[in-house]
Amino acid sequence: MAKRRKLIKRVYERGRETTVIPSKRKRSLIKVLKKKTVKAKVSRILKKVKSVRRVVKKPVRAKKQTAAKKPVIVKKLIPVRKPVLIKKPALAKKPAPAKKPILVKKPAPAVKKVVLIEKRKSSGILNHQEASSKAGAITQAIKRSFYREETIELPAAYDRTRLALMVKGPYAIYAYWEIAKDAVSHLRKTFSDDEIRNSKMILRMYDITLIDFNGFNANRWFDIEVGYHINNWYINLWSDGVSYLGEIGLLFKNGKFHPLARSNYATTPRLTHSARTEQIWMKVEQASPAPSTEYATESGSKNIFYQSETSTRTETHSKHTAGGKKSAAKSDVQKKRRTIYITDEDIRQFYARLSPLLRDIITSKASLRPARPARMRGGKYAFMLEGDDNESYLNALARRHWKYFIRRMRTGASEENVLFGGASESLVSSDTLQRGASENIPLEEKIKQRKFFFEVNTELIVYGRTEPDAEVWLGEKKVSLRSDGTFSMRFALPDGKVPLEFTAISNDKLEERKINTYVDRDTDYCI
Amino acid sequence: MHKGYLCLVLHAHLPYVRHPEEEYFLEENWLYEAITETYIPLIQAFERLIDDGVDFRVTMSLTPTLVSMLQDPLLQSRYVRHLDKLIELSEKELERTGYQPAFHGVALMYNRRLNESKDIFIKKYKSDIVKAFKKFQDMGYLEIITCAATHGFLPLLNVNESDVRAQIHIGADHYTKTFGRRPRGIWLPECGYYPGVDNILKEAGIKFFFVDSHGILNADPAPRYSVYAPVYCPSGVAAFARDWESSKQVWSSKEGYPGDANYREYYKDIGYELDYDYIKPYIHPSGIRVNTGLKYWRITGNTDHKEPYIPDLAKEKAAEHAGNFMFNREKQIEHLAYHMDRKPIIISPYDAELFGHWWFEGPMWIEFLARKICYDQKKIRMITPSEYLYEYPTNQMALPSASSWGHQGYNDFWVDGTNDWIYRHLHTAGQKMADLANKFSAHMAKSNRSIYKRALNQAAREIVMSQASDWAFIMKTGTMVPYAHKKTKMHITRFNRLYNDMLKKKVDPEWLSQIEYQDNIFHDMDCAKYYLKKGRKHVRHN
């Protein structure tokens, strides 16, 4: 009930002269309101007020035109405001203030300054100090209050033929359109009346997911008959993560479609995790986050305190990042060893693969050269083993020796990335993996890194053979066999246990053999 | 040795509401209430922490609209007027509650707080509390990030890329002007991200932004570290994702901290409760009852019967909750660090106005949390995103999924039967603006007095003001709807008139000065230049 009353109050609050049609609920409330309590009150008060209003109204009209030039007169306008407001029922509850129109409010001395400010205003320079101090005076000069601003019905049409799509959610797109008059008259010229009479206005939605649309190569499309009198539509979709482009136009009886406008692209978000698990790492140089200016307070002692505070922070910070001199060098090496600088074009290509529609808007500054430790070969990116990659990773981590863990924390993250990033490529497909890890690093990069370093990494090669027509599975991933029935796989071998569970199934599915093995790596860093 | 990080993000935003044409404007109270209840208590909390040598980090977004209002002399003077009234009321309250011991203490508290507010606002920061936040940033405790110019919801504005570009660039440049350096991060309005917006962020020199959890969880390819490490968009801008566990603890209306029985009840305000004649001088002059901010009851429970508020009890509770929050984060970090090769970062973003305005004890809670994290444990530290990226410049590259932190996680809230009609106008106006700016681009080089330049800039101001996501939001929520309708229509109408006048080359200088005075956001910036084609640093590839 209280809520309802609030709402009623809202509706009548300051009796705004809105041009908006109230919602259903409010409309009904207003009805109730009018019927019951307020109506009587309002009329009673209106009667009271009328006299006041009449008196005041005159001067308004008379002086309006001159108002801007002579602020003195403007001041007299003040009384207008209240009486007009009083029209509104909510205020009417308390008619008291109306009776003493705020003539009292601003004493005369304001006048001169008003003129001054007025001048400044028209010269385009707004002095806010003055404006604020005499806000009241200017207020009067502006002469119209917010809710009695110029009529503000927005145009129903802009005379532009256009169609726009807006993504609402994974399964919904909102479309709105407008057909300009000249487009209609053009239609009438091109097609006979009969043809138009038998045609339908449709919205044709092209599914252009993951393609570079040229007007003809849509994956599929569907039509929505929208009729001639509607200008927007909520389109429900049956799948998420799709891209659409719409066309609005006439569909003739003979099946010919005459489009009038084409929309922008709209790509709905995917509702689930991505199925792609390949990893690409990127390095972006970041500016130091330390405060750019030292802050100095009035008191000297405090100043020293703050400075020392910040500097200790920075020191500890660098310690965490680099782990002292020794490991700093190490981590640098680690970073450089497998770092490949990629160009803007690479990024663009990658982006384009994820979302072809974004191809054109992707740019990056040449000055910023992001690097990523993963390798690119022949335009392809390295892939991790598909499937439950995260799971095995977490398991492997869990088994890791604590010393190794500490070291990793000291050297920073990049090493781990390198290990995994570098290793991942060996998992792509055994066929493409003939070259060593450092081959793709440009020579100058190699020269740059001439500092002493030492590292040991391990890789694991698993091989075997079976009948050429059998199937072999490693966990849930199918292993591809060579024509002679042999297979071999190469993995990065991080610290920890790596379980390898092979299953072979004969061609006729009658026989199944399992071989489980595991490899354990334990590295001891004697620093 | 700490194992991970907590990144507390406060998003401070209010729509641009400034009505010089009316003496008392109801919606301006949003700002005044937020200053008294949120911004000043936060400043006080930060100052106490710094004085006590507590090493803390908070990330805070101050939107360009909020900064503009906080720096507007008219609103500043009106705030002082508002505050003076409240102090007067609180003094009367001391008298009124003189024989009610249960309430007198609370009245004393309000009186003290209001006087402190006045002291801070006028004496310490000379009416400009943005200075306070800038100071904390310069000292390294706070990282202030920017936001889109008027909090426009970018995923729905992207029909015209020029609109998105203007929103972001104006936001970034306004930040530069205010804080004396380029922004490193941005809060995308309503966390609204769509693939491709990051390229525009990059143009503006922004290094990171935030998305809701599912933005990263559904990123392509799937990120290895879930939401506990940032990913780089292909453009090289980092995306940090909200952690849902810590969010729920604070946000949730059922399990969340702010719903505790000992905390102050928001919905019982003396502005509505006391005798009309007594309270009349302190509510809206036309007689509409409003919140005064003086509330004497605690939440008590899910009943209409309320018990008096006991500040000490609430403070105890805030400390307890801060401890609980920290404990949960420790456990979370411990668990995560075990599975990650780097220190995990937990991003906990909240609306700043939740603290203090809705949850009265919120600023206190933040203060307790910072103190406890600094002194009571060794597992987590507070950090800002910049610091984290500095420590870990290598991150996975993935394309985040389009998302927002609104209801249902996408754009549903901002395009809906109640507000979809605005976009037709916003988009058309946006297109017209781009046309206009390019047509009259020669005028942009002229002096600031050139009427066409002024008209062009004002047209851009009207556009960005109409694009604020707040209007669509208000239309959807259903409170104060007429105001939102009026605002949207008014700005679009003014734009349309400017557009037509300019094409006819007949701009009414008087009317122009008037709307320049009324819609004075970014009054010292050339807003139209962001719509110029040649101003783009960006090159199209074909």
PDB file of N, CA and C in Angstrom, chain A residues 128 135 138-139 142 145-147 155 158 162 167-168 176-177 231 234 270 272 274 276 279-282 284 291 293 295 306 313 347 350-351 363-364 394 397 408 416-417, chain B residues 19-22 50 55 57 74 135 138 198 202 218-220 222 224 234 339 341-342 381 393-397 399 411-412 415-416 420 424-425 427-428 483 486 517 520 539:
ATOM      1  N   HIS A 128      32.091  30.871 -13.829  1.00  0.00           N
ATOM      2  CA  HIS A 128      31.334  30.031 -12.910  1.00  0.00           C
ATOM      3  C   HIS A 128      31.325  30.543 -11.495  1.00  0.00           C
ATOM      4  N   ALA A 135      23.534  32.348  -8.564  1.00  0.00           N
ATOM      5  CA  ALA A 135      22.787  31.360  -9.323  1.00  0.00           C
ATOM      6  C   ALA A 135      21.316  31.713  -9.405  1.00  0.00           C
ATOM      7  N   ILE A 138      20.561  34.378 -12.060  1.00  0.00           N
ATOM      8  CA  ILE A 138      20.620  33.877 -13.428  1.00  0.00           C
ATOM      9  C   ILE A 138      19.436  32.990 -13.710  1.00  0.00           C
ATOM     10  N   THR A 139      19.107  32.246 -12.711  1.00  0.00           N
ATOM     11  CA  THR A 139      17.971  31.365 -12.851  1.00  0.00           C
ATOM     12  C   THR A 139      16.782  32.122 -13.399  1.00  0.00           C
ATOM     13  N   ILE A 142      17.038  33.010 -17.011  1.00  0.00           N
ATOM     14  CA  ILE A 142      16.813  31.929 -17.973  1.00  0.00           C
ATOM     15  C   ILE A 142      15.334  31.725 -18.232  1.00  0.00           C
ATOM     16  N   SER A 145      11.697  27.018 -16.645  1.00  0.00           N
ATOM     17  CA  SER A 145      12.190  25.994 -15.762  1.00  0.00           C
ATOM     18  C   SER A 145      12.246  24.679 -16.528  1.00  0.00           C
ATOM     19  N   PHE A 146      12.954  23.742 -15.933  1.00  0.00           N
ATOM     20  CA  PHE A 146      13.238  22.478 -16.603  1.00  0.00           C
ATOM     21  C   PHE A 146      11.981  21.807 -17.143  1.00  0.00           C
ATOM     22  N   TYR A 147      10.951  21.771 -16.329  1.00  0.00           N
ATOM     23  CA  TYR A 147       9.785  21.027 -16.776  1.00  0.00           C
ATOM     24  C   TYR A 147       8.856  21.833 -17.671  1.00  0.00           C
ATOM     25  N   PRO A 155      10.858  13.818 -33.067  1.00  0.00           N
ATOM     26  CA  PRO A 155      10.276  13.491 -34.368  1.00  0.00           C
ATOM     27  C   PRO A 155      10.025  11.986 -34.481  1.00  0.00           C
ATOM     28  N   TYR A 158      12.987  10.385 -39.230  1.00  0.00           N
ATOM     29  CA  TYR A 158      14.066  11.288 -39.625  1.00  0.00           C
ATOM     30  C   TYR A 158      14.248  11.331 -41.142  1.00  0.00           C
ATOM     31  N   ARG A 162      16.784   3.311 -43.030  1.00  0.00           N
ATOM     32  CA  ARG A 162      17.860   2.587 -42.375  1.00  0.00           C
ATOM     33  C   ARG A 162      17.329   1.480 -41.498  1.00  0.00           C
ATOM     34  N   VAL A 167      22.381  -6.003 -30.243  1.00  0.00           N
ATOM     35  CA  VAL A 167      22.395  -7.263 -29.509  1.00  0.00           C
ATOM     36  C   VAL A 167      21.730  -7.047 -28.153  1.00  0.00           C
ATOM     37  N   LYS A 168      20.786  -7.929 -27.833  1.00  0.00           N
ATOM     38  CA  LYS A 168      20.137  -7.833 -26.520  1.00  0.00           C
ATOM     39  C   LYS A 168      20.740  -8.855 -25.573  1.00  0.00           C
ATOM     40  N   TYR A 176      15.464  -2.132 -35.301  1.00  0.00           N
ATOM     41  CA  TYR A 176      14.530  -1.056 -35.598  1.00  0.00           C
ATOM     42  C   TYR A 176      14.858  -0.504 -36.973  1.00  0.00           C
ATOM     43  N   TRP A 177      13.867   0.066 -37.627  1.00  0.00           N
ATOM     44  CA  TRP A 177      14.117   0.566 -38.970  1.00  0.00           C
ATOM     45  C   TRP A 177      13.210   1.723 -39.291  1.00  0.00           C
ATOM     46  N   ASN A 231       7.813  -0.592 -36.777  1.00  0.00           N
ATOM     47  CA  ASN A 231       9.172  -0.158 -37.077  1.00  0.00           C
ATOM     48  C   ASN A 231      10.231  -0.754 -36.160  1.00  0.00           C
ATOM     49  N   TYR A 234      11.721  -7.559 -31.878  1.00  0.00           N
ATOM     50  CA  TYR A 234      12.665  -8.353 -31.083  1.00  0.00           C
ATOM     51  C   TYR A 234      12.801  -9.717 -31.740  1.00  0.00           C
ATOM     52  N   ARG A 270      28.616 -15.783 -26.954  1.00  0.00           N
ATOM     53  CA  ARG A 270      28.500 -17.218 -26.680  1.00  0.00           C
ATOM     54  C   ARG A 270      28.092 -17.397 -25.227  1.00  0.00           C
ATOM     55  N   THR A 272      28.505 -20.166 -23.411  1.00  0.00           N
ATOM     56  CA  THR A 272      29.283 -21.162 -22.671  1.00  0.00           C
ATOM     57  C   THR A 272      30.776 -20.908 -22.855  1.00  0.00           C
ATOM     58  N   SER A 274      34.485 -21.356 -24.227  1.00  0.00           N
ATOM     59  CA  SER A 274      35.001 -21.608 -25.560  1.00  0.00           C
ATOM     60  C   SER A 274      35.547 -23.026 -25.619  1.00  0.00           C
ATOM     61  N   ARG A 276      37.861 -23.816 -27.625  1.00  0.00           N
ATOM     62  CA  ARG A 276      39.274 -23.718 -28.019  1.00  0.00           C
ATOM     63  C   ARG A 276      40.140 -23.556 -26.792  1.00  0.00           C
ATOM     64  N   GLN A 279      46.847 -21.932 -26.333  1.00  0.00           N
ATOM     65  CA  GLN A 279      47.296 -20.814 -25.517  1.00  0.00           C
ATOM     66  C   GLN A 279      48.305 -19.967 -26.261  1.00  0.00           C
ATOM     67  N   ILE A 280      48.045 -18.710 -26.238  1.00  0.00           N
ATOM     68  CA  ILE A 280      48.998 -17.780 -26.818  1.00  0.00           C
ATOM     69  C   ILE A 280      49.267 -16.755 -25.748  1.00  0.00           C
ATOM     70  N   TRP A 281      50.512 -16.488 -25.513  1.00  0.00           N
ATOM     71  CA  TRP A 281      50.833 -15.543 -24.448  1.00  0.00           C
ATOM     72  C   TRP A 281      51.406 -14.293 -25.061  1.00  0.00           C
ATOM     73  N   MET A 282      51.127 -13.227 -24.430  1.00  0.00           N
ATOM     74  CA  MET A 282      51.526 -11.948 -24.989  1.00  0.00           C
ATOM     75  C   MET A 282      52.181 -11.125 -23.888  1.00  0.00           C
ATOM     76  N   VAL A 284      53.145  -7.287 -22.814  1.00  0.00           N
ATOM     77  CA  VAL A 284      52.999  -5.870 -23.114  1.00  0.00           C
ATOM     78  C   VAL A 284      53.799  -5.111 -22.061  1.00  0.00           C
ATOM     79  N   PRO A 291      53.950   6.049  -8.014  1.00  0.00           N
ATOM     80  CA  PRO A 291      53.383   7.387  -8.195  1.00  0.00           C
ATOM     81  C   PRO A 291      54.342   8.305  -8.931  1.00  0.00           C
ATOM     82  N   THR A 293      54.523  11.576  -9.002  1.00  0.00           N
ATOM     83  CA  THR A 293      55.072  12.690  -8.243  1.00  0.00           C
ATOM     84  C   THR A 293      55.068  12.326  -6.773  1.00  0.00           C
ATOM     85  N   TYR A 295      54.454  13.049  -3.096  1.00  0.00           N
ATOM     86  CA  TYR A 295      53.512  13.936  -2.457  1.00  0.00           C
ATOM     87  C   TYR A 295      54.175  14.580  -1.254  1.00  0.00           C
ATOM     88  N   TYR A 306      56.272   9.643   4.105  1.00  0.00           N
ATOM     89  CA  TYR A 306      55.611   9.182   2.882  1.00  0.00           C
ATOM     90  C   TYR A 306      56.629   8.706   1.861  1.00  0.00           C
ATOM     91  N   ARG A 313      58.157   0.346  -0.792  1.00  0.00           N
ATOM     92  CA  ARG A 313      57.193  -0.416  -1.583  1.00  0.00           C
ATOM     93  C   ARG A 313      57.818  -0.796  -2.920  1.00  0.00           C
ATOM     94  N   ILE A 347      48.529 -10.309 -35.242  1.00  0.00           N
ATOM     95  CA  ILE A 347      47.439 -10.103 -34.303  1.00  0.00           C
ATOM     96  C   ILE A 347      46.128  -9.952 -35.054  1.00  0.00           C
ATOM     97  N   PHE A 350      44.927 -13.217 -36.177  1.00  0.00           N
ATOM     98  CA  PHE A 350      44.382 -14.015 -35.089  1.00  0.00           C
ATOM     99  C   PHE A 350      42.990 -13.535 -34.717  1.00  0.00           C
ATOM    100  N   TYR A 351      42.883 -12.228 -34.614  1.00  0.00           N
ATOM    101  CA  TYR A 351      41.608 -11.615 -34.271  1.00  0.00           C
ATOM    102  C   TYR A 351      40.567 -11.998 -35.330  1.00  0.00           C
ATOM    103  N   THR A 363      43.571  -2.766 -35.400  1.00  0.00           N
ATOM    104  CA  THR A 363      44.842  -2.117 -35.681  1.00  0.00           C
ATOM    105  C   THR A 363      45.649  -2.140 -34.406  1.00  0.00           C
ATOM    106  N   SER A 364      46.895  -1.937 -34.522  1.00  0.00           N
ATOM    107  CA  SER A 364      47.660  -1.662 -33.314  1.00  0.00           C
ATOM    108  C   SER A 364      48.822  -0.784 -33.708  1.00  0.00           C
ATOM    109  N   LEU A 394      46.599 -28.641 -13.687  1.00  0.00           N
ATOM    110  CA  LEU A 394      46.455 -28.420 -12.252  1.00  0.00           C
ATOM    111  C   LEU A 394      47.000 -29.617 -11.487  1.00  0.00           C
ATOM    112  N   LEU A 397      50.672 -29.492 -11.490  1.00  0.00           N
ATOM    113  CA  LEU A 397      51.155 -28.463 -10.571  1.00  0.00           C
ATOM    114  C   LEU A 397      51.092 -28.943  -9.139  1.00  0.00           C
ATOM    115  N   ARG A 408      59.902 -20.695  -8.886  1.00  0.00           N
ATOM    116  CA  ARG A 408      59.052 -20.157  -9.913  1.00  0.00           C
ATOM    117  C   ARG A 408      58.480 -18.807  -9.471  1.00  0.00           C
ATOM    118  N   GLU A 416      57.215 -20.116 -16.457  1.00  0.00           N
ATOM    119  CA  GLU A 416      56.180 -21.132 -16.570  1.00  0.00           C
ATOM    120  C   GLU A 416      55.495 -21.045 -17.930  1.00  0.00           C
ATOM    121  N   ASN A 417      55.258 -19.816 -18.332  1.00  0.00           N
ATOM    122  CA  ASN A 417      54.607 -19.642 -19.624  1.00  0.00           C
ATOM    123  C   ASN A 417      55.461 -20.234 -20.720  1.00  0.00           C
TER     124      ASN A 417
ATOM    125  N   HIS B  19      20.787  21.762 -12.602  1.00  0.00           N
ATOM    126  CA  HIS B  19      19.715  22.606 -13.130  1.00  0.00           C
ATOM    127  C   HIS B  19      19.816  24.020 -12.592  1.00  0.00           C
ATOM    128  N   PRO B  20      20.601  24.826 -13.245  1.00  0.00           N
ATOM    129  CA  PRO B  20      20.755  26.191 -12.762  1.00  0.00           C
ATOM    130  C   PRO B  20      19.445  26.965 -12.867  1.00  0.00           C
ATOM    131  N   GLU B  21      18.527  26.469 -13.706  1.00  0.00           N
ATOM    132  CA  GLU B  21      17.307  27.231 -13.921  1.00  0.00           C
ATOM    133  C   GLU B  21      16.320  27.089 -12.769  1.00  0.00           C
ATOM    134  N   GLU B  22      16.552  26.135 -11.892  1.00  0.00           N
ATOM    135  CA  GLU B  22      15.655  26.027 -10.747  1.00  0.00           C
ATOM    136  C   GLU B  22      16.464  26.148  -9.464  1.00  0.00           C
ATOM    137  N   ILE B  50      46.129   6.486   6.049  1.00  0.00           N
ATOM    138  CA  ILE B  50      47.440   7.034   5.682  1.00  0.00           C
ATOM    139  C   ILE B  50      48.148   7.576   6.925  1.00  0.00           C
ATOM    140  N   ASP B  55      49.466   0.391   4.814  1.00  0.00           N
ATOM    141  CA  ASP B  55      49.748   0.303   3.383  1.00  0.00           C
ATOM    142  C   ASP B  55      48.551  -0.359   2.713  1.00  0.00           C
ATOM    143  N   ARG B  57      45.714  -0.402  -0.881  1.00  0.00           N
ATOM    144  CA  ARG B  57      45.508  -0.041  -2.279  1.00  0.00           C
ATOM    145  C   ARG B  57      44.020  -0.143  -2.604  1.00  0.00           C
ATOM    146  N   LEU B  74      28.598  25.966  -9.057  1.00  0.00           N
ATOM    147  CA  LEU B  74      27.195  26.117  -8.674  1.00  0.00           C
ATOM    148  C   LEU B  74      26.768  24.973  -7.754  1.00  0.00           C
ATOM    149  N   LYS B 135      45.025  13.528  -4.569  1.00  0.00           N
ATOM    150  CA  LYS B 135      46.134  13.465  -3.613  1.00  0.00           C
ATOM    151  C   LYS B 135      46.446  12.007  -3.270  1.00  0.00           C
ATOM    152  N   ASP B 138      48.254  10.469  -6.094  1.00  0.00           N
ATOM    153  CA  ASP B 138      49.647  10.902  -6.198  1.00  0.00           C
ATOM    154  C   ASP B 138      50.517  10.253  -5.137  1.00  0.00           C
ATOM    155  N   ASP B 198      37.974  -2.750 -27.340  1.00  0.00           N
ATOM    156  CA  ASP B 198      39.328  -2.655 -26.798  1.00  0.00           C
ATOM    157  C   ASP B 198      40.273  -1.936 -27.756  1.00  0.00           C
ATOM    158  N   LYS B 202      42.576   1.185 -26.803  1.00  0.00           N
ATOM    159  CA  LYS B 202      44.003   1.240 -27.078  1.00  0.00           C
ATOM    160  C   LYS B 202      44.375   2.572 -27.724  1.00  0.00           C
ATOM    161  N   ASN B 218      34.023 -17.029 -20.640  1.00  0.00           N
ATOM    162  CA  ASN B 218      33.618 -17.413 -21.987  1.00  0.00           C
ATOM    163  C   ASN B 218      34.533 -16.828 -23.050  1.00  0.00           C
ATOM    164  N   ALA B 219      35.687 -16.375 -22.647  1.00  0.00           N
ATOM    165  CA  ALA B 219      36.608 -15.790 -23.628  1.00  0.00           C
ATOM    166  C   ALA B 219      37.075 -16.871 -24.590  1.00  0.00           C
ATOM    167  N   ASP B 220      37.582 -16.420 -25.709  1.00  0.00           N
ATOM    168  CA  ASP B 220      37.983 -17.340 -26.758  1.00  0.00           C
ATOM    169  C   ASP B 220      39.433 -17.068 -27.123  1.00  0.00           C
ATOM    170  N   ALA B 222      39.670 -20.412 -24.327  1.00  0.00           N
ATOM    171  CA  ALA B 222      39.378 -20.444 -22.894  1.00  0.00           C
ATOM    172  C   ALA B 222      40.627 -20.109 -22.092  1.00  0.00           C
ATOM    173  N   ARG B 224      43.342 -19.985 -19.207  1.00  0.00           N
ATOM    174  CA  ARG B 224      43.787 -21.036 -18.304  1.00  0.00           C
ATOM    175  C   ARG B 224      43.487 -20.699 -16.855  1.00  0.00           C
ATOM    176  N   PRO B 234      43.398  -9.148 -28.090  1.00  0.00           N
ATOM    177  CA  PRO B 234      44.386  -9.125 -29.169  1.00  0.00           C
ATOM    178  C   PRO B 234      44.994  -7.747 -29.394  1.00  0.00           C
ATOM    179  N   HIS B 339      47.335 -23.729  -7.555  1.00  0.00           N
ATOM    180  CA  HIS B 339      47.099 -24.190  -8.919  1.00  0.00           C
ATOM    181  C   HIS B 339      47.664 -23.257  -9.973  1.00  0.00           C
ATOM    182  N   ASP B 341      50.746 -20.541 -11.588  1.00  0.00           N
ATOM    183  CA  ASP B 341      52.180 -20.285 -11.628  1.00  0.00           C
ATOM    184  C   ASP B 341      52.487 -18.857 -11.245  1.00  0.00           C
ATOM    185  N   ARG B 342      51.462 -18.076 -10.928  1.00  0.00           N
ATOM    186  CA  ARG B 342      51.659 -16.675 -10.581  1.00  0.00           C
ATOM    187  C   ARG B 342      50.727 -16.365  -9.438  1.00  0.00           C
ATOM    188  N   ARG B 381      47.779  -9.373  -0.219  1.00  0.00           N
ATOM    189  CA  ARG B 381      48.054  -7.946  -0.199  1.00  0.00           C
ATOM    190  C   ARG B 381      47.062  -7.266  -1.108  1.00  0.00           C
ATOM    191  N   PRO B 393      53.872  -8.810 -16.803  1.00  0.00           N
ATOM    192  CA  PRO B 393      53.545  -8.220 -18.114  1.00  0.00           C
ATOM    193  C   PRO B 393      53.168  -9.264 -19.162  1.00  0.00           C
ATOM    194  N   THR B 394      53.430 -10.534 -18.856  1.00  0.00           N
ATOM    195  CA  THR B 394      53.085 -11.571 -19.829  1.00  0.00           C
ATOM    196  C   THR B 394      51.800 -12.249 -19.415  1.00  0.00           C
ATOM    197  N   ASN B 395      50.828 -12.186 -20.254  1.00  0.00           N
ATOM    198  CA  ASN B 395      49.541 -12.797 -19.939  1.00  0.00           C
ATOM    199  C   ASN B 395      48.993 -13.485 -21.171  1.00  0.00           C
ATOM    200  N   GLN B 396      48.016 -14.316 -20.905  1.00  0.00           N
ATOM    201  CA  GLN B 396      47.410 -15.047 -22.010  1.00  0.00           C
ATOM    202  C   GLN B 396      46.613 -14.097 -22.896  1.00  0.00           C
ATOM    203  N   MET B 397      46.562 -14.437 -24.171  1.00  0.00           N
ATOM    204  CA  MET B 397      45.815 -13.590 -25.097  1.00  0.00           C
ATOM    205  C   MET B 397      44.500 -14.289 -25.431  1.00  0.00           C
ATOM    206  N   LEU B 399      40.091 -13.363 -26.543  1.00  0.00           N
ATOM    207  CA  LEU B 399      39.083 -12.362 -26.870  1.00  0.00           C
ATOM    208  C   LEU B 399      37.923 -12.528 -25.890  1.00  0.00           C
ATOM    209  N   ASN B 411      22.851  -7.325 -22.484  1.00  0.00           N
ATOM    210  CA  ASN B 411      22.336  -5.963 -22.665  1.00  0.00           C
ATOM    211  C   ASN B 411      20.841  -5.830 -22.386  1.00  0.00           C
ATOM    212  N   ASP B 412      20.242  -6.905 -21.884  1.00  0.00           N
ATOM    213  CA  ASP B 412      18.787  -6.922 -21.712  1.00  0.00           C
ATOM    214  C   ASP B 412      18.245  -5.701 -20.994  1.00  0.00           C
ATOM    215  N   VAL B 415      18.081  -2.483 -23.261  1.00  0.00           N
ATOM    216  CA  VAL B 415      17.207  -2.458 -24.435  1.00  0.00           C
ATOM    217  C   VAL B 415      16.047  -3.390 -24.144  1.00  0.00           C
ATOM    218  N   ASP B 416      14.898  -2.800 -24.035  1.00  0.00           N
ATOM    219  CA  ASP B 416      13.772  -3.461 -23.423  1.00  0.00           C
ATOM    220  C   ASP B 416      12.544  -2.641 -23.817  1.00  0.00           C
ATOM    221  N   ASP B 420      13.545   0.965 -25.413  1.00  0.00           N
ATOM    222  CA  ASP B 420      14.144   0.734 -26.733  1.00  0.00           C
ATOM    223  C   ASP B 420      13.921   1.909 -27.696  1.00  0.00           C
ATOM    224  N   ARG B 424      16.747   4.690 -31.512  1.00  0.00           N
ATOM    225  CA  ARG B 424      16.502   5.233 -32.843  1.00  0.00           C
ATOM    226  C   ARG B 424      16.974   6.686 -32.895  1.00  0.00           C
ATOM    227  N   HIS B 425      16.673   7.413 -31.854  1.00  0.00           N
ATOM    228  CA  HIS B 425      17.038   8.832 -31.826  1.00  0.00           C
ATOM    229  C   HIS B 425      18.525   9.019 -31.534  1.00  0.00           C
ATOM    230  N   HIS B 427      21.013   6.973 -32.122  1.00  0.00           N
ATOM    231  CA  HIS B 427      21.880   6.590 -33.242  1.00  0.00           C
ATOM    232  C   HIS B 427      21.797   7.596 -34.382  1.00  0.00           C
ATOM    233  N   THR B 428      20.570   8.028 -34.677  1.00  0.00           N
ATOM    234  CA  THR B 428      20.432   9.002 -35.767  1.00  0.00           C
ATOM    235  C   THR B 428      21.185  10.276 -35.419  1.00  0.00           C
ATOM    236  N   TYR B 483      11.555  12.060 -15.357  1.00  0.00           N
ATOM    237  CA  TYR B 483      12.790  12.828 -15.446  1.00  0.00           C
ATOM    238  C   TYR B 483      13.685  12.282 -16.554  1.00  0.00           C
ATOM    239  N   LYS B 486      12.285  13.091 -19.943  1.00  0.00           N
ATOM    240  CA  LYS B 486      12.453  14.508 -20.245  1.00  0.00           C
ATOM    241  C   LYS B 486      13.898  14.807 -20.627  1.00  0.00           C
ATOM    242  N   TYR B 517      24.881  27.397 -20.999  1.00  0.00           N
ATOM    243  CA  TYR B 517      24.895  27.593 -19.558  1.00  0.00           C
ATOM    244  C   TYR B 517      24.196  26.434 -18.845  1.00  0.00           C
ATOM    245  N   ASN B 520      26.309  22.433 -19.271  1.00  0.00           N
ATOM    246  CA  ASN B 520      27.685  22.925 -19.349  1.00  0.00           C
ATOM    247  C   ASN B 520      28.728  21.851 -19.100  1.00  0.00           C
ATOM    248  N   VAL B 539      43.729   3.782 -38.465  1.00  0.00           N
ATOM    249  CA  VAL B 539      43.767   3.588 -39.904  1.00  0.00           C
ATOM    250  C   VAL B 539      42.954   2.351 -40.260  1.00  0.00           C
TER     251      VAL B 539
END
